[in-house]
Tab-separated table of C-alpha atoms in Angstrom:
chain	number	residue	atom	x	y	z
A	1	UNK	CA	-59.215	-14.979	34.925
A	2	UNK	CA	-58.094	-15.496	31.335
A	3	UNK	CA	-57.890	-11.749	30.852
A	4	UNK	CA	-55.674	-11.393	33.894
A	5	UNK	CA	-53.451	-14.243	32.722
A	6	UNK	CA	-53.203	-12.617	29.280
A	7	UNK	CA	-52.348	-9.258	30.779
A	8	UNK	CA	-49.676	-10.863	32.945
A	9	UNK	CA	-48.241	-12.663	29.889
A	10	UNK	CA	-47.877	-9.364	27.985
A	11	UNK	CA	-46.410	-7.514	30.955
A	12	UNK	CA	-43.070	-5.918	30.058
A	13	UNK	CA	-43.360	-6.380	26.308
A	14	UNK	CA	-42.882	-3.205	24.269
A	15	UNK	CA	-45.855	-2.109	22.278
A	16	UNK	CA	-45.619	-1.701	18.506
A	17	UNK	CA	-45.392	2.061	18.966
A	18	UNK	CA	-42.515	1.638	21.420
A	19	UNK	CA	-40.725	-0.697	18.997
A	20	UNK	CA	-41.069	1.873	16.210
A	21	UNK	CA	-39.732	4.598	18.483
A	22	UNK	CA	-36.720	2.485	19.435
A	23	UNK	CA	-36.049	1.691	15.775
A	24	UNK	CA	-36.160	5.376	14.896
A	25	UNK	CA	-33.867	6.158	17.799
A	26	UNK	CA	-31.318	3.588	16.601
A	27	UNK	CA	-31.467	5.037	13.091
A	28	UNK	CA	-30.880	8.535	14.436
A	29	UNK	CA	-27.880	7.302	16.425
A	30	UNK	CA	-26.435	5.582	13.352
A	31	UNK	CA	-26.934	8.754	11.310
A	32	UNK	CA	-25.230	10.800	14.009
A	33	UNK	CA	-22.258	8.410	14.101
A	34	UNK	CA	-22.071	8.555	10.302
A	35	UNK	CA	-21.969	12.342	10.255
A	36	UNK	CA	-19.348	12.462	12.999
A	37	UNK	CA	-17.210	9.981	11.061
A	38	UNK	CA	-17.411	12.155	7.967
A	39	UNK	CA	-16.380	15.190	9.964
A	40	UNK	CA	-13.293	13.333	11.157
A	41	UNK	CA	-12.464	11.557	7.864
A	42	UNK	CA	-14.479	13.251	5.129
A	43	UNK	CA	-14.773	11.458	1.814
A	44	UNK	CA	-17.257	10.607	-0.871
A	45	UNK	CA	-18.521	7.206	-1.940
A	46	UNK	CA	-19.289	8.128	-5.518
A	47	UNK	CA	-17.279	6.215	-8.127
A	48	UNK	CA	-16.060	9.406	-9.755
A	49	UNK	CA	-14.809	10.760	-6.454
A	50	UNK	CA	-12.898	7.539	-5.779
A	51	UNK	CA	-11.196	7.922	-9.156
A	52	UNK	CA	-10.381	11.541	-8.288
A	53	UNK	CA	-8.812	10.402	-5.002
A	54	UNK	CA	-6.695	7.824	-6.840
A	55	UNK	CA	-5.590	10.471	-9.345
A	56	UNK	CA	-4.702	12.819	-6.486
A	57	UNK	CA	-2.348	10.244	-4.990
A	58	UNK	CA	-0.842	9.743	-8.443
A	59	UNK	CA	-0.324	13.503	-8.672
A	60	UNK	CA	1.469	13.404	-5.315
A	61	UNK	CA	3.701	10.662	-6.657
A	62	UNK	CA	4.378	12.540	-9.891
A	63	UNK	CA	5.180	15.721	-7.963
A	64	UNK	CA	7.657	13.789	-5.824
A	65	UNK	CA	9.279	12.305	-8.921
A	66	UNK	CA	9.626	15.678	-10.642
A	67	UNK	CA	11.121	17.402	-7.597
A	68	UNK	CA	13.551	14.564	-6.907
A	69	UNK	CA	14.483	14.473	-10.604
A	70	UNK	CA	15.418	18.167	-10.486
A	71	UNK	CA	17.487	17.698	-7.293
A	72	UNK	CA	19.340	14.647	-8.606
A	73	UNK	CA	19.808	16.285	-12.004
A	74	UNK	CA	21.448	19.318	-10.421
A	75	UNK	CA	23.644	17.053	-8.263
A	76	UNK	CA	24.691	15.069	-11.332
A	77	UNK	CA	25.657	18.205	-13.261
A	78	UNK	CA	27.812	19.475	-10.386
A	79	UNK	CA	29.545	16.126	-10.048
A	80	UNK	CA	30.144	15.867	-13.797
A	81	UNK	CA	31.995	19.204	-13.737
A	82	UNK	CA	34.235	18.016	-10.867
A	83	UNK	CA	34.888	14.720	-12.674
A	84	UNK	CA	36.132	16.657	-15.708
A	85	UNK	CA	38.504	18.657	-13.474
A	86	UNK	CA	39.802	15.894	-11.203
A	87	UNK	CA	39.703	12.763	-13.335
A	88	UNK	CA	38.335	10.806	-10.368
A	89	UNK	CA	37.070	7.440	-11.552
A	90	UNK	CA	35.245	6.870	-8.251
A	91	UNK	CA	33.408	10.155	-8.585
A	92	UNK	CA	32.648	9.313	-12.199
A	93	UNK	CA	31.024	6.075	-11.055
A	94	UNK	CA	29.030	7.987	-8.441
A	95	UNK	CA	27.893	10.445	-11.103
A	96	UNK	CA	26.705	7.577	-13.277
A	97	UNK	CA	24.791	6.165	-10.266
A	98	UNK	CA	23.045	9.475	-9.678
A	99	UNK	CA	22.100	9.782	-13.335
A	100	UNK	CA	20.696	6.236	-13.318
A	101	UNK	CA	18.734	6.975	-10.144
A	102	UNK	CA	17.248	10.079	-11.741
A	103	UNK	CA	16.242	8.048	-14.789
A	104	UNK	CA	14.355	5.482	-12.676
A	105	UNK	CA	11.766	8.219	-12.296
A	106	UNK	CA	10.810	7.595	-15.936
A	107	UNK	CA	9.319	4.071	-15.617
A	108	UNK	CA	7.750	4.956	-12.295
A	109	UNK	CA	6.214	8.105	-13.768
A	110	UNK	CA	4.825	6.026	-16.642
A	111	UNK	CA	3.363	3.625	-14.070
A	112	UNK	CA	1.638	6.480	-12.231
A	113	UNK	CA	0.183	7.750	-15.504
A	114	UNK	CA	-1.037	4.263	-16.439
A	115	UNK	CA	-2.616	3.932	-12.997
A	116	UNK	CA	-4.929	6.830	-13.820
A	117	UNK	CA	-6.525	4.919	-16.697
A	118	UNK	CA	-9.987	3.579	-16.052
A	119	UNK	CA	-10.582	-0.166	-15.824
A	120	UNK	CA	-11.801	-1.879	-18.979
A	121	UNK	CA	-13.007	-5.341	-19.978
A	122	UNK	CA	-9.471	-6.706	-20.313
A	123	UNK	CA	-7.958	-5.047	-17.232
A	124	UNK	CA	-10.980	-5.154	-14.957
A	125	UNK	CA	-9.024	-3.952	-11.908
A	126	UNK	CA	-7.367	-1.119	-13.787
A	127	UNK	CA	-3.670	-0.551	-14.453
A	128	UNK	CA	-2.362	-0.077	-10.928
A	129	UNK	CA	-0.149	-3.160	-11.186
A	130	UNK	CA	2.162	-1.171	-13.463
A	131	UNK	CA	3.656	0.256	-10.263
A	132	UNK	CA	4.696	-3.242	-9.182
A	133	UNK	CA	6.414	-3.826	-12.527
A	134	UNK	CA	8.250	-0.513	-12.086
A	135	UNK	CA	9.250	-1.690	-8.616
A	136	UNK	CA	10.817	-4.835	-10.103
A	137	UNK	CA	12.826	-2.658	-12.506
A	138	UNK	CA	14.004	-0.466	-9.634
A	139	UNK	CA	15.124	-3.503	-7.601
A	140	UNK	CA	17.058	-4.714	-10.659
A	141	UNK	CA	18.702	-1.277	-10.905
A	142	UNK	CA	19.759	-1.425	-7.232
A	143	UNK	CA	21.253	-4.875	-7.839
A	144	UNK	CA	23.149	-3.543	-10.856
A	145	UNK	CA	24.458	-0.653	-8.726
A	146	UNK	CA	25.760	-3.145	-6.165
A	147	UNK	CA	27.521	-5.152	-8.868
A	148	UNK	CA	29.061	-2.008	-10.396
A	149	UNK	CA	30.215	-0.741	-6.987
A	150	UNK	CA	31.832	-4.099	-6.187
A	151	UNK	CA	33.523	-4.296	-9.591
A	152	UNK	CA	34.842	-0.724	-9.281
A	153	UNK	CA	36.250	-1.430	-5.802
A	154	UNK	CA	38.049	-4.596	-6.913
A	155	UNK	CA	39.396	-2.881	-10.034
A	156	UNK	CA	40.728	0.014	-7.952
A	157	UNK	CA	42.484	-2.434	-5.601
A	158	UNK	CA	44.157	-4.149	-8.535
A	159	UNK	CA	44.942	-0.947	-10.419
A	160	UNK	CA	45.483	1.983	-7.997
A	161	UNK	CA	45.026	5.485	-9.425
A	162	UNK	CA	45.964	8.923	-8.177
A	163	UNK	CA	43.220	11.490	-7.603
A	164	UNK	CA	43.664	15.260	-7.990
A	165	UNK	CA	41.553	18.144	-6.672
A	166	UNK	CA	40.735	16.135	-3.520
A	167	UNK	CA	38.868	19.031	-1.875
A	168	UNK	CA	36.654	19.464	-4.931
A	169	UNK	CA	36.046	15.711	-5.075
A	170	UNK	CA	35.183	15.659	-1.365
A	171	UNK	CA	32.774	18.551	-1.704
A	172	UNK	CA	31.117	16.990	-4.710
A	173	UNK	CA	30.785	13.642	-2.943
A	174	UNK	CA	29.278	15.346	0.097
A	175	UNK	CA	26.790	17.150	-2.152
A	176	UNK	CA	25.923	13.825	-3.755
A	177	UNK	CA	25.311	12.206	-0.377
A	178	UNK	CA	23.140	15.059	0.925
A	179	UNK	CA	21.150	15.284	-2.315
A	180	UNK	CA	20.513	11.541	-2.498
A	181	UNK	CA	19.576	11.253	1.164
A	182	UNK	CA	17.103	14.142	0.848
A	183	UNK	CA	15.553	12.553	-2.227
A	184	UNK	CA	15.463	9.166	-0.486
A	185	UNK	CA	13.590	10.529	2.524
A	186	UNK	CA	11.177	12.465	0.298
A	187	UNK	CA	10.384	9.459	-1.909
A	188	UNK	CA	10.035	7.024	0.989
A	189	UNK	CA	7.799	9.394	2.949
A	190	UNK	CA	5.503	10.044	-0.023
A	191	UNK	CA	5.521	6.383	-1.052
A	192	UNK	CA	4.394	5.241	2.384
A	193	UNK	CA	1.779	7.983	2.593
A	194	UNK	CA	0.145	7.075	-0.727
A	195	UNK	CA	0.808	3.331	-0.408
A	196	UNK	CA	3.257	2.987	-3.323
A	197	UNK	CA	5.782	0.177	-2.774
A	198	UNK	CA	7.554	1.120	-6.016
A	199	UNK	CA	8.142	4.702	-4.851
A	200	UNK	CA	9.471	3.409	-1.518
A	201	UNK	CA	11.847	1.107	-3.418
A	202	UNK	CA	12.946	4.042	-5.557
A	203	UNK	CA	13.670	6.000	-2.394
A	204	UNK	CA	15.769	3.121	-1.090
A	205	UNK	CA	17.604	3.156	-4.425
A	206	UNK	CA	18.429	6.845	-3.923
A	207	UNK	CA	19.779	5.925	-0.501
A	208	UNK	CA	22.165	3.386	-2.047
A	209	UNK	CA	23.535	6.111	-4.303
A	210	UNK	CA	23.984	8.296	-1.231
A	211	UNK	CA	26.095	5.529	0.303
A	212	UNK	CA	28.157	5.429	-2.869
A	213	UNK	CA	28.746	9.183	-2.623
A	214	UNK	CA	29.783	8.729	0.988
A	215	UNK	CA	32.278	6.095	-0.113
A	216	UNK	CA	33.830	8.590	-2.516
A	217	UNK	CA	34.095	11.144	0.311
A	218	UNK	CA	35.712	8.701	2.746
A	219	UNK	CA	37.979	7.354	0.033
A	220	UNK	CA	39.140	10.869	-0.793
A	221	UNK	CA	39.872	11.453	2.887
A	222	UNK	CA	41.921	8.264	3.103
A	223	UNK	CA	43.807	9.188	-0.049
A	224	UNK	CA	44.623	12.601	1.422
A	225	UNK	CA	46.159	10.803	4.414
A	226	UNK	CA	48.338	8.714	2.096
A	227	UNK	CA	46.350	5.481	2.096
A	228	UNK	CA	45.896	4.708	-1.592
A	229	UNK	CA	43.717	1.674	-0.904
A	230	UNK	CA	41.203	3.744	1.093
A	231	UNK	CA	38.929	4.446	-1.875
A	232	UNK	CA	38.467	0.828	-3.032
A	233	UNK	CA	38.212	-0.622	0.500
A	234	UNK	CA	35.505	1.836	1.509
A	235	UNK	CA	33.776	1.196	-1.823
A	236	UNK	CA	33.589	-2.536	-1.052
A	237	UNK	CA	32.186	-1.817	2.419
A	238	UNK	CA	29.547	0.407	0.862
A	239	UNK	CA	28.678	-2.443	-1.508
A	240	UNK	CA	27.625	-4.444	1.555
A	241	UNK	CA	25.419	-1.537	2.659
A	242	UNK	CA	23.849	-1.423	-0.808
A	243	UNK	CA	23.071	-5.144	-0.533
A	244	UNK	CA	21.240	-4.524	2.745
A	245	UNK	CA	19.152	-1.813	1.093
A	246	UNK	CA	18.560	-4.172	-1.839
A	247	UNK	CA	17.160	-6.753	0.567
A	248	UNK	CA	14.667	-4.243	2.006
A	249	UNK	CA	13.579	-3.015	-1.422
A	250	UNK	CA	13.220	-6.535	-2.816
A	251	UNK	CA	11.149	-7.602	0.193
A	252	UNK	CA	8.866	-4.579	-0.205
A	253	UNK	CA	8.233	-5.263	-3.898
A	254	UNK	CA	7.980	-9.051	-3.436
A	255	UNK	CA	5.312	-8.717	-0.764
A	256	UNK	CA	3.326	-6.366	-2.959
A	257	UNK	CA	3.528	-8.774	-5.909
A	258	UNK	CA	2.325	-11.597	-3.625
A	259	UNK	CA	-0.689	-9.541	-2.428
A	260	UNK	CA	0.705	-9.226	1.086
A	261	UNK	CA	-1.064	-6.850	3.477
A	262	UNK	CA	-0.509	-5.867	7.079
A	263	UNK	CA	-2.317	-8.469	9.278
A	264	UNK	CA	-3.485	-5.624	11.512
A	265	UNK	CA	-5.580	-4.299	8.623
A	266	UNK	CA	-7.389	-7.654	8.396
A	267	UNK	CA	-7.960	-7.654	12.151
A	268	UNK	CA	-9.324	-4.110	11.909
A	269	UNK	CA	-11.671	-5.183	9.124
A	270	UNK	CA	-13.063	-8.090	11.165
A	271	UNK	CA	-13.621	-5.866	14.209
A	272	UNK	CA	-15.254	-3.173	12.075
A	273	UNK	CA	-17.633	-5.595	10.360
A	274	UNK	CA	-18.713	-7.147	13.651
A	275	UNK	CA	-19.580	-3.672	14.892
A	276	UNK	CA	-22.041	-3.009	12.050
A	277	UNK	CA	-25.684	-3.162	13.123
A	278	UNK	CA	-27.216	-6.391	11.799
A	279	UNK	CA	-23.947	-8.283	11.292
A	280	UNK	CA	-23.973	-11.404	13.488
A	281	UNK	CA	-20.531	-12.743	12.534
A	282	UNK	CA	-17.816	-12.526	9.898
A	283	UNK	CA	-16.324	-15.088	7.558
A	284	UNK	CA	-13.312	-14.730	5.319
A	285	UNK	CA	-11.768	-11.287	4.754
A	286	UNK	CA	-9.243	-10.800	1.941
A	287	UNK	CA	-7.379	-7.703	0.808
A	288	UNK	CA	-4.983	-6.860	-1.999
A	289	UNK	CA	-3.126	-3.838	-3.281
A	290	UNK	CA	-3.900	-2.580	-6.780
A	291	UNK	CA	-1.133	-0.041	-7.286
A	292	UNK	CA	-1.350	2.175	-4.215
A	293	UNK	CA	-5.023	1.459	-3.426
A	294	UNK	CA	-6.516	-1.373	-1.381
A	295	UNK	CA	-9.494	-3.527	-2.357
A	296	UNK	CA	-11.226	-6.011	-0.070
A	297	UNK	CA	-13.587	-8.988	-0.170
A	298	UNK	CA	-15.482	-9.931	2.973
A	299	UNK	CA	-18.161	-12.393	4.113
A	300	UNK	CA	-20.673	-11.437	6.781
A	301	UNK	CA	-23.459	-13.425	8.476
A	302	UNK	CA	-26.939	-11.938	8.905
A	303	UNK	CA	-30.293	-13.193	10.138
A	304	UNK	CA	-31.898	-15.667	7.714
A	305	UNK	CA	-35.299	-14.032	8.213
A	306	UNK	CA	-34.218	-10.753	6.624
A	307	UNK	CA	-35.470	-9.773	3.207
A	308	UNK	CA	-33.046	-9.363	0.306
A	309	UNK	CA	-33.397	-5.590	0.560
A	310	UNK	CA	-32.602	-5.598	4.276
A	311	UNK	CA	-29.573	-7.890	3.807
A	312	UNK	CA	-28.317	-5.687	0.992
A	313	UNK	CA	-28.684	-2.599	3.146
A	314	UNK	CA	-26.502	-4.245	5.812
A	315	UNK	CA	-23.838	-5.197	3.251
A	316	UNK	CA	-23.703	-1.596	2.011
A	317	UNK	CA	-23.339	-0.371	5.598
A	318	UNK	CA	-20.540	-2.921	6.087
A	319	UNK	CA	-18.659	-1.664	3.026
A	320	UNK	CA	-19.137	1.913	4.187
A	321	UNK	CA	-17.713	1.073	7.624
A	322	UNK	CA	-14.692	-0.664	6.068
A	323	UNK	CA	-13.868	2.327	3.878
A	324	UNK	CA	-13.854	4.515	6.977
A	325	UNK	CA	-11.807	2.114	9.101
A	326	UNK	CA	-9.127	0.774	6.725
A	327	UNK	CA	-6.621	3.312	5.333
A	328	UNK	CA	-6.197	3.398	1.536
A	329	UNK	CA	-9.236	1.125	1.023
A	330	UNK	CA	-11.199	2.308	-2.021
A	331	UNK	CA	-13.816	-0.446	-2.388
A	332	UNK	CA	-14.983	-3.694	-0.822
A	333	UNK	CA	-17.153	-6.525	-2.127
A	334	UNK	CA	-19.295	-7.793	0.757
A	335	UNK	CA	-21.059	-11.174	0.556
A	336	UNK	CA	-23.905	-11.845	2.966
A	337	UNK	CA	-24.275	-15.336	4.451
A	338	UNK	CA	-27.363	-16.091	6.534
A	339	UNK	CA	-27.737	-18.127	9.683
A	340	UNK	CA	-28.217	-21.897	9.168
A	341	UNK	CA	-31.423	-23.184	7.636
A	342	UNK	CA	-32.598	-26.685	6.821
A	343	UNK	CA	-30.741	-27.007	3.500
A	344	UNK	CA	-27.251	-25.763	2.646
A	345	UNK	CA	-27.277	-23.894	-0.687
A	346	UNK	CA	-23.473	-24.177	-0.812
A	347	UNK	CA	-23.595	-27.961	-1.091
A	348	UNK	CA	-23.565	-27.811	-4.894
A	349	UNK	CA	-20.194	-26.007	-4.790
A	350	UNK	CA	-18.330	-28.305	-2.394
A	351	UNK	CA	-17.115	-30.763	-5.030
A	352	UNK	CA	-15.407	-27.934	-6.952
A	353	UNK	CA	-12.965	-27.274	-4.101
A	354	UNK	CA	-9.687	-29.258	-3.804
A	355	UNK	CA	-10.037	-32.375	-1.642
A	356	UNK	CA	-7.870	-31.005	1.183
A	357	UNK	CA	-9.771	-27.723	1.194
A	358	UNK	CA	-13.344	-28.988	1.063
A	359	UNK	CA	-15.378	-26.630	3.222
A	360	UNK	CA	-17.641	-27.838	5.963
A	361	UNK	CA	-21.305	-26.842	5.611
A	362	UNK	CA	-21.565	-23.073	5.987
A	363	UNK	CA	-24.432	-20.633	6.236
A	364	UNK	CA	-26.217	-19.914	2.976
A	365	UNK	CA	-25.336	-16.680	1.303
A	366	UNK	CA	-26.513	-14.160	-1.169
A	367	UNK	CA	-24.052	-11.724	-2.678
A	368	UNK	CA	-24.154	-8.004	-2.895
């Protein structure tokens, strides 16, 4: 009777051998998913390879700067020759703008070179923030261009001047617009691809100079039709366009300085962490840009009965999954909280938090 009751009690339970087989099967499935993920987005997790990837993006940025510098330099030389022939003050101002835009490649190039330096004990996150400082300088340059364009327009209204060689001036202005717009698109595209807000801002700066060149072209056309005020009026309208570009560039750099990230990336991180085998829930997830690379900090909840080794293995798998799922993410620090137990190990930390931000009791945690 007891034997029958015991047999009935065990009915349907997997044997130890069956449990081991299922565990092995799950491991094989995870390994298969891992290999498929690497086939789709191959990368390495070694520290040296991450540095190589960061240097590769810096090389892309440097290549973009060099090519755009050559294009803008050639445009500036052509315009300078036409200025000498025509005496056009407007074209002279546009030439100065193009030269200044070409020179903004210098601080940004220095920032890319600094970003390649390894982290040390003083700059523990490396030197990627130099890009943000270069971005501030570029925004200041755009603002100065707007001021100069406005001043030139007002001065031309008050003191009209005749322009000679209108066809040469028009052709030079058109070349300036085309060259600046090409450089702008190239810089913006590369900047967004490698995650460099400063390079995007520099591309927007090139676009402002393209607008200035367009103003010279339209002003020359109005002058040819006999409207002497065409050049300064169009120049003032272009100043408004430059201010709109300034707003976009300033917002891009400001958000980067304030550690702003796309909320969709945070949502992706939460969903990815919850999909990792062994993760029961997620806590806080934070991200920040260091130059053109992302770093993350995340809290996960695991079973309190796990050993330290098992919890650590899950945190490593969580970091691995994040690197695959979040673009431009180079590293993540994952903290493991466990499900509630009798005592809260975090209690000793509660009084260190500000009164209005005192946390409620949370699962205990160990950190990776």
